[in-house]
Amino acid sequence: MILFVNPRATRPDNRRFPLSVMAVGAALPPGIDWEIIDGNLPGMDILATVIAHVERRAGGPDPVKAVAVTVMPGPQLVSAVPFSKALKARFPSLPIIWGGNFGSLYPTPVLNAPYVDFIVRGQGEKTFVESTAAAIHRPSRAWASAPRTGPMC
C-alpha cells in the first residue's frame, strides 16, 4: 500500500481534484494498492488519517510501505512540513517521498530535511513507478539502502 498525500493547498470552496497524485497512482502496476488522502477536503486531518491507515495495516498482508506527498510552494508547503515532521517522528522507518514543484525546484533543502527520505523531480509517473516497484520487490535494498543525498530524476 502506498499512501499519496495531497496537503491542503486551498480553501475547501476552491478545491480541485488532486490530479498530480491521481496520475502517479494510476501509473502504478496492478497489484500495488494505493490511496489518496486529500487535505483539501472539509474537516480532513491528514496526519490522523495517515496514522490510522499505517496502524490499521501494520502486520497485515499489505502494510503501508511509503507515503508520497505532493508539495507546491506556498500554502501546500506550509501544510506539508509539519505533517512530514510529525509522521517521521511517529514512524521513523516509514519512507516519506516528496514530489511536486517544490522538490523539483529546491531539491537540496528538501533532501537535507530529516523528515524527507526521497524526492521525485519533474513528472513523476515513470520515476515513481520504477522506484516503488523496486522497493516493494526488494525493500531491504531499495528504500533502506538508497542514498538520500541525491534526487531521483
PDB file of N, CA and C in Angstrom, residues 5 7 46-47 67-71 76-91 94 96-98 113-117:
ATOM      1  N   VAL A   5      -0.433  11.688  -0.406  1.00  0.00           N
ATOM      2  CA  VAL A   5      -0.995  12.763   0.396  1.00  0.00           C
ATOM      3  C   VAL A   5      -0.948  14.056  -0.408  1.00  0.00           C
ATOM      4  N   PRO A   7      -1.453  17.618   0.570  1.00  0.00           N
ATOM      5  CA  PRO A   7      -1.684  18.537   1.687  1.00  0.00           C
ATOM      6  C   PRO A   7      -2.565  19.714   1.274  1.00  0.00           C
ATOM      7  N   ILE A  46      -5.080  15.235   7.791  1.00  0.00           N
ATOM      8  CA  ILE A  46      -4.273  14.284   7.036  1.00  0.00           C
ATOM      9  C   ILE A  46      -3.362  13.463   7.943  1.00  0.00           C
ATOM     10  N   LEU A  47      -2.836  14.060   8.998  1.00  0.00           N
ATOM     11  CA  LEU A  47      -1.949  13.310   9.884  1.00  0.00           C
ATOM     12  C   LEU A  47      -2.705  12.182  10.575  1.00  0.00           C
ATOM     13  N   VAL A  67       4.835   6.786   2.090  1.00  0.00           N
ATOM     14  CA  VAL A  67       3.892   7.894   1.998  1.00  0.00           C
ATOM     15  C   VAL A  67       4.495   8.897   1.023  1.00  0.00           C
ATOM     16  N   ALA A  68       3.774   9.178  -0.040  1.00  0.00           N
ATOM     17  CA  ALA A  68       4.220  10.117  -1.065  1.00  0.00           C
ATOM     18  C   ALA A  68       3.415  11.401  -0.921  1.00  0.00           C
ATOM     19  N   VAL A  69       4.119  12.514  -0.830  1.00  0.00           N
ATOM     20  CA  VAL A  69       3.486  13.806  -0.573  1.00  0.00           C
ATOM     21  C   VAL A  69       3.767  14.731  -1.747  1.00  0.00           C
ATOM     22  N   THR A  70       2.736  15.306  -2.323  1.00  0.00           N
ATOM     23  CA  THR A  70       2.929  16.299  -3.367  1.00  0.00           C
ATOM     24  C   THR A  70       3.013  17.668  -2.700  1.00  0.00           C
ATOM     25  N   VAL A  71       4.003  18.462  -3.115  1.00  0.00           N
ATOM     26  CA  VAL A  71       4.240  19.741  -2.435  1.00  0.00           C
ATOM     27  C   VAL A  71       4.520  20.837  -3.455  1.00  0.00           C
ATOM     28  N   GLN A  76       0.606  24.853   0.377  1.00  0.00           N
ATOM     29  CA  GLN A  76       0.792  23.408   0.474  1.00  0.00           C
ATOM     30  C   GLN A  76       2.094  23.077   1.212  1.00  0.00           C
ATOM     31  N   LEU A  77       3.120  23.875   1.010  1.00  0.00           N
ATOM     32  CA  LEU A  77       4.374  23.683   1.745  1.00  0.00           C
ATOM     33  C   LEU A  77       4.149  23.896   3.238  1.00  0.00           C
ATOM     34  N   VAL A  78       3.351  24.895   3.567  1.00  0.00           N
ATOM     35  CA  VAL A  78       3.049  25.196   4.977  1.00  0.00           C
ATOM     36  C   VAL A  78       2.359  24.011   5.647  1.00  0.00           C
ATOM     37  N   SER A  79       1.556  23.275   4.917  1.00  0.00           N
ATOM     38  CA  SER A  79       0.901  22.077   5.452  1.00  0.00           C
ATOM     39  C   SER A  79       1.823  20.858   5.433  1.00  0.00           C
ATOM     40  N   ALA A  80       2.636  20.737   4.391  1.00  0.00           N
ATOM     41  CA  ALA A  80       3.447  19.535   4.194  1.00  0.00           C
ATOM     42  C   ALA A  80       4.571  19.387   5.219  1.00  0.00           C
ATOM     43  N   VAL A  81       5.176  20.491   5.617  1.00  0.00           N
ATOM     44  CA  VAL A  81       6.314  20.407   6.537  1.00  0.00           C
ATOM     45  C   VAL A  81       5.898  19.858   7.899  1.00  0.00           C
ATOM     46  N   PRO A  82       4.921  20.453   8.596  1.00  0.00           N
ATOM     47  CA  PRO A  82       4.563  19.877   9.899  1.00  0.00           C
ATOM     48  C   PRO A  82       3.985  18.468   9.797  1.00  0.00           C
ATOM     49  N   PHE A  83       3.263  18.192   8.722  1.00  0.00           N
ATOM     50  CA  PHE A  83       2.751  16.835   8.516  1.00  0.00           C
ATOM     51  C   PHE A  83       3.904  15.839   8.421  1.00  0.00           C
ATOM     52  N   SER A  84       4.881  16.130   7.568  1.00  0.00           N
ATOM     53  CA  SER A  84       6.002  15.214   7.355  1.00  0.00           C
ATOM     54  C   SER A  84       6.850  15.065   8.618  1.00  0.00           C
ATOM     55  N   LYS A  85       7.073  16.162   9.327  1.00  0.00           N
ATOM     56  CA  LYS A  85       7.834  16.091  10.590  1.00  0.00           C
ATOM     57  C   LYS A  85       7.140  15.175  11.593  1.00  0.00           C
ATOM     58  N   ALA A  86       5.850  15.375  11.759  1.00  0.00           N
ATOM     59  CA  ALA A  86       5.098  14.576  12.735  1.00  0.00           C
ATOM     60  C   ALA A  86       5.028  13.112  12.321  1.00  0.00           C
ATOM     61  N   LEU A  87       4.838  12.855  11.035  1.00  0.00           N
ATOM     62  CA  LEU A  87       4.756  11.477  10.560  1.00  0.00           C
ATOM     63  C   LEU A  87       6.105  10.764  10.735  1.00  0.00           C
ATOM     64  N   LYS A  88       7.194  11.436  10.414  1.00  0.00           N
ATOM     65  CA  LYS A  88       8.517  10.833  10.555  1.00  0.00           C
ATOM     66  C   LYS A  88       8.835  10.585  12.034  1.00  0.00           C
ATOM     67  N   ALA A  89       8.400  11.487  12.923  1.00  0.00           N
ATOM     68  CA  ALA A  89       8.615  11.283  14.358  1.00  0.00           C
ATOM     69  C   ALA A  89       7.840  10.064  14.850  1.00  0.00           C
ATOM     70  N   ARG A  90       6.655   9.855  14.319  1.00  0.00           N
ATOM     71  CA  ARG A  90       5.810   8.738  14.736  1.00  0.00           C
ATOM     72  C   ARG A  90       6.263   7.408  14.136  1.00  0.00           C
ATOM     73  N   PHE A  91       6.673   7.449  12.868  1.00  0.00           N
ATOM     74  CA  PHE A  91       7.080   6.236  12.146  1.00  0.00           C
ATOM     75  C   PHE A  91       8.434   6.484  11.472  1.00  0.00           C
ATOM     76  N   LEU A  94       9.289   4.575   8.163  1.00  0.00           N
ATOM     77  CA  LEU A  94       8.374   4.677   7.025  1.00  0.00           C
ATOM     78  C   LEU A  94       8.922   5.713   6.035  1.00  0.00           C
ATOM     79  N   ILE A  96       9.220   8.588   3.499  1.00  0.00           N
ATOM     80  CA  ILE A  96       8.423   9.734   3.081  1.00  0.00           C
ATOM     81  C   ILE A  96       9.068  10.288   1.819  1.00  0.00           C
ATOM     82  N   ILE A  97       8.275  10.356   0.774  1.00  0.00           N
ATOM     83  CA  ILE A  97       8.741  10.789  -0.540  1.00  0.00           C
ATOM     84  C   ILE A  97       8.034  12.089  -0.885  1.00  0.00           C
ATOM     85  N   TRP A  98       8.798  13.101  -1.254  1.00  0.00           N
ATOM     86  CA  TRP A  98       8.190  14.350  -1.701  1.00  0.00           C
ATOM     87  C   TRP A  98       8.305  14.443  -3.212  1.00  0.00           C
ATOM     88  N   ALA A 113      16.250  17.967   4.674  1.00  0.00           N
ATOM     89  CA  ALA A 113      15.233  17.908   5.734  1.00  0.00           C
ATOM     90  C   ALA A 113      15.212  16.488   6.296  1.00  0.00           C
ATOM     91  N   PRO A 114      15.328  16.327   7.605  1.00  0.00           N
ATOM     92  CA  PRO A 114      15.384  14.983   8.177  1.00  0.00           C
ATOM     93  C   PRO A 114      14.071  14.207   8.085  1.00  0.00           C
ATOM     94  N   TYR A 115      13.010  14.848   7.684  1.00  0.00           N
ATOM     95  CA  TYR A 115      11.706  14.203   7.596  1.00  0.00           C
ATOM     96  C   TYR A 115      11.345  13.802   6.167  1.00  0.00           C
ATOM     97  N   VAL A 116      12.257  13.988   5.224  1.00  0.00           N
ATOM     98  CA  VAL A 116      12.038  13.570   3.833  1.00  0.00           C
ATOM     99  C   VAL A 116      13.126  12.569   3.487  1.00  0.00           C
ATOM    100  N   ASP A 117      12.714  11.413   2.973  1.00  0.00           N
ATOM    101  CA  ASP A 117      13.674  10.379   2.620  1.00  0.00           C
ATOM    102  C   ASP A 117      14.094  10.431   1.155  1.00  0.00           C
TER     103      ASP A 117
END
